[in-house]
Amino acid sequence: MKATERYRIDHTLVSPALARLALRLALIMLTVCVLAFADLAAGEAMNAGPSVDSSVSFTFLDVGQGDAILVSTSDGHHMLVDGGTRAAGPRVVARLLELGVEHLDVLVSTHPHEDHIGGLTDVLNAVTVGRVID
């Protein structure tokens, strides 16, 4: 495939690198969601997991370099995957509060790189967290 070729995703042309990144993020998110919510259902908080009728939404927070992804169910459960850099922490907190998120059922740290966990200190100081997965 030539570097100039593009993929069409939702009627928008994107570069192959961006398409690979989107696919990678989607697969990571699916895996994290299945593991995190299955872990909740298997633990003592069995009734705290999402209901069968709930839907799931993903909000990709703008943290510049790094990741911060909010996974929410329609019945009010929230999971944050990573928190961006330390400098992005206040923006992550502001966006969570803007979205009405004052409690995270699950906080996931995918790996200990600054651009993924740097902002989590601000998140932990601002909202309550039920379970941390690292």
PDB file of C-alpha atoms in Angstrom, residues 6-107:
ATOM      1  CA  ARG A   6      -6.297   6.693   2.367  1.00  0.00           C
ATOM      2  CA  TYR A   7      -9.016   4.728   4.147  1.00  0.00           C
ATOM      3  CA  ARG A   8     -12.605   5.867   4.440  1.00  0.00           C
ATOM      4  CA  ILE A   9     -13.993   5.788   7.983  1.00  0.00           C
ATOM      5  CA  ASP A  10     -17.465   7.262   8.557  1.00  0.00           C
ATOM      6  CA  HIS A  11     -17.309   9.184   5.273  1.00  0.00           C
ATOM      7  CA  THR A  12     -14.001  10.822   6.212  1.00  0.00           C
ATOM      8  CA  LEU A  13     -10.711  10.072   4.499  1.00  0.00           C
ATOM      9  CA  VAL A  14      -7.927   9.251   6.926  1.00  0.00           C
ATOM     10  CA  SER A  15      -4.318   8.224   6.516  1.00  0.00           C
ATOM     11  CA  PRO A  16      -3.345   4.548   6.938  1.00  0.00           C
ATOM     12  CA  ALA A  17      -1.461   5.428  10.142  1.00  0.00           C
ATOM     13  CA  LEU A  18      -4.556   7.073  11.633  1.00  0.00           C
ATOM     14  CA  ALA A  19      -6.719   4.132  10.547  1.00  0.00           C
ATOM     15  CA  ARG A  20      -4.313   1.704  12.258  1.00  0.00           C
ATOM     16  CA  LEU A  21      -4.337   3.853  15.394  1.00  0.00           C
ATOM     17  CA  ALA A  22      -8.146   3.954  15.426  1.00  0.00           C
ATOM     18  CA  LEU A  23      -8.328   0.170  15.005  1.00  0.00           C
ATOM     19  CA  ARG A  24      -5.716  -0.349  17.721  1.00  0.00           C
ATOM     20  CA  LEU A  25      -7.569   1.932  20.139  1.00  0.00           C
ATOM     21  CA  ALA A  26     -10.879   0.238  19.378  1.00  0.00           C
ATOM     22  CA  LEU A  27      -9.399  -3.202  20.081  1.00  0.00           C
ATOM     23  CA  ILE A  28      -7.734  -1.987  23.280  1.00  0.00           C
ATOM     24  CA  MET A  29     -10.961  -0.374  24.461  1.00  0.00           C
ATOM     25  CA  LEU A  30     -13.019  -3.465  23.717  1.00  0.00           C
ATOM     26  CA  THR A  31     -10.562  -5.622  25.647  1.00  0.00           C
ATOM     27  CA  VAL A  32     -10.396  -3.212  28.577  1.00  0.00           C
ATOM     28  CA  CYS A  33     -14.183  -2.889  28.750  1.00  0.00           C
ATOM     29  CA  VAL A  34     -14.739  -6.619  28.714  1.00  0.00           C
ATOM     30  CA  LEU A  35     -12.073  -7.248  31.350  1.00  0.00           C
ATOM     31  CA  ALA A  36     -12.983  -4.348  33.622  1.00  0.00           C
ATOM     32  CA  PHE A  37     -16.721  -4.844  33.633  1.00  0.00           C
ATOM     33  CA  ALA A  38     -16.354  -8.635  33.871  1.00  0.00           C
ATOM     34  CA  ASP A  39     -14.065  -8.075  36.847  1.00  0.00           C
ATOM     35  CA  LEU A  40     -16.699  -5.863  38.485  1.00  0.00           C
ATOM     36  CA  ALA A  41     -19.432  -8.416  37.867  1.00  0.00           C
ATOM     37  CA  ALA A  42     -17.319 -11.225  39.315  1.00  0.00           C
ATOM     38  CA  GLY A  43     -16.351  -9.286  42.454  1.00  0.00           C
ATOM     39  CA  GLU A  44     -18.262  -8.205  45.504  1.00  0.00           C
ATOM     40  CA  ALA A  45     -19.777  -5.329  43.536  1.00  0.00           C
ATOM     41  CA  MET A  46     -21.739  -7.721  41.348  1.00  0.00           C
ATOM     42  CA  ASN A  47     -24.748  -5.406  41.120  1.00  0.00           C
ATOM     43  CA  ALA A  48     -22.581  -2.365  40.363  1.00  0.00           C
ATOM     44  CA  GLY A  49     -21.914  -3.415  36.757  1.00  0.00           C
ATOM     45  CA  PRO A  50     -23.883  -2.107  33.806  1.00  0.00           C
ATOM     46  CA  SER A  51     -27.361  -3.477  33.217  1.00  0.00           C
ATOM     47  CA  VAL A  52     -28.191  -5.634  30.218  1.00  0.00           C
ATOM     48  CA  ASP A  53     -30.196  -2.765  28.698  1.00  0.00           C
ATOM     49  CA  SER A  54     -27.422  -0.181  28.981  1.00  0.00           C
ATOM     50  CA  SER A  55     -25.450   1.230  26.092  1.00  0.00           C
ATOM     51  CA  VAL A  56     -21.770   2.160  26.152  1.00  0.00           C
ATOM     52  CA  SER A  57     -20.194   5.393  24.921  1.00  0.00           C
ATOM     53  CA  PHE A  58     -16.536   6.317  24.480  1.00  0.00           C
ATOM     54  CA  THR A  59     -15.245   9.863  24.986  1.00  0.00           C
ATOM     55  CA  PHE A  60     -11.685  10.462  23.808  1.00  0.00           C
ATOM     56  CA  LEU A  61     -10.357  13.328  25.912  1.00  0.00           C
ATOM     57  CA  ASP A  62      -7.901  15.743  24.309  1.00  0.00           C
ATOM     58  CA  VAL A  63      -4.662  15.360  26.260  1.00  0.00           C
ATOM     59  CA  GLY A  64      -2.220  16.058  23.428  1.00  0.00           C
ATOM     60  CA  GLN A  65       0.443  13.352  23.586  1.00  0.00           C
ATOM     61  CA  GLY A  66      -0.928  10.279  25.381  1.00  0.00           C
ATOM     62  CA  ASP A  67      -4.347   8.855  26.079  1.00  0.00           C
ATOM     63  CA  ALA A  68      -7.365   9.500  28.277  1.00  0.00           C
ATOM     64  CA  ILE A  69     -10.537   7.670  27.325  1.00  0.00           C
ATOM     65  CA  LEU A  70     -13.801   7.776  29.264  1.00  0.00           C
ATOM     66  CA  VAL A  71     -16.081   4.756  28.898  1.00  0.00           C
ATOM     67  CA  SER A  72     -19.624   5.401  30.135  1.00  0.00           C
ATOM     68  CA  THR A  73     -22.788   3.336  30.272  1.00  0.00           C
ATOM     69  CA  SER A  74     -26.264   4.765  29.895  1.00  0.00           C
ATOM     70  CA  ASP A  75     -27.077   3.661  33.444  1.00  0.00           C
ATOM     71  CA  GLY A  76     -24.390   5.905  34.951  1.00  0.00           C
ATOM     72  CA  HIS A  77     -21.256   3.785  35.282  1.00  0.00           C
ATOM     73  CA  HIS A  78     -17.927   5.288  34.234  1.00  0.00           C
ATOM     74  CA  MET A  79     -14.440   3.968  33.559  1.00  0.00           C
ATOM     75  CA  LEU A  80     -11.409   6.097  32.706  1.00  0.00           C
ATOM     76  CA  VAL A  81      -8.558   4.527  30.764  1.00  0.00           C
ATOM     77  CA  ASP A  82      -5.343   6.498  31.326  1.00  0.00           C
ATOM     78  CA  GLY A  83      -5.102  10.189  32.170  1.00  0.00           C
ATOM     79  CA  GLY A  84      -2.653  11.799  29.775  1.00  0.00           C
ATOM     80  CA  THR A  85       0.384  13.754  30.946  1.00  0.00           C
ATOM     81  CA  ARG A  86       0.730  15.575  34.262  1.00  0.00           C
ATOM     82  CA  ALA A  87       0.090  18.860  32.415  1.00  0.00           C
ATOM     83  CA  ALA A  88      -3.143  17.427  30.973  1.00  0.00           C
ATOM     84  CA  GLY A  89      -4.482  16.344  34.383  1.00  0.00           C
ATOM     85  CA  PRO A  90      -6.445  19.551  35.071  1.00  0.00           C
ATOM     86  CA  ARG A  91      -8.040  19.376  31.589  1.00  0.00           C
ATOM     87  CA  VAL A  92      -9.042  15.750  32.170  1.00  0.00           C
ATOM     88  CA  VAL A  93     -10.623  16.642  35.522  1.00  0.00           C
ATOM     89  CA  ALA A  94     -12.405  19.669  34.039  1.00  0.00           C
ATOM     90  CA  ARG A  95     -13.850  17.554  31.222  1.00  0.00           C
ATOM     91  CA  LEU A  96     -14.961  14.793  33.613  1.00  0.00           C
ATOM     92  CA  LEU A  97     -16.775  17.325  35.797  1.00  0.00           C
ATOM     93  CA  GLU A  98     -18.221  19.000  32.693  1.00  0.00           C
ATOM     94  CA  LEU A  99     -19.680  15.613  31.736  1.00  0.00           C
ATOM     95  CA  GLY A 100     -21.102  15.181  35.247  1.00  0.00           C
ATOM     96  CA  VAL A 101     -18.657  12.448  36.242  1.00  0.00           C
ATOM     97  CA  GLU A 102     -17.905  12.705  39.967  1.00  0.00           C
ATOM     98  CA  HIS A 103     -17.329   8.969  40.503  1.00  0.00           C
ATOM     99  CA  LEU A 104     -15.373   6.479  38.412  1.00  0.00           C
ATOM    100  CA  ASP A 105     -16.292   2.848  38.929  1.00  0.00           C
ATOM    101  CA  VAL A 106     -12.980   1.818  37.381  1.00  0.00           C
ATOM    102  CA  LEU A 107      -9.730   3.672  36.684  1.00  0.00           C
TER     103      LEU A 107
END
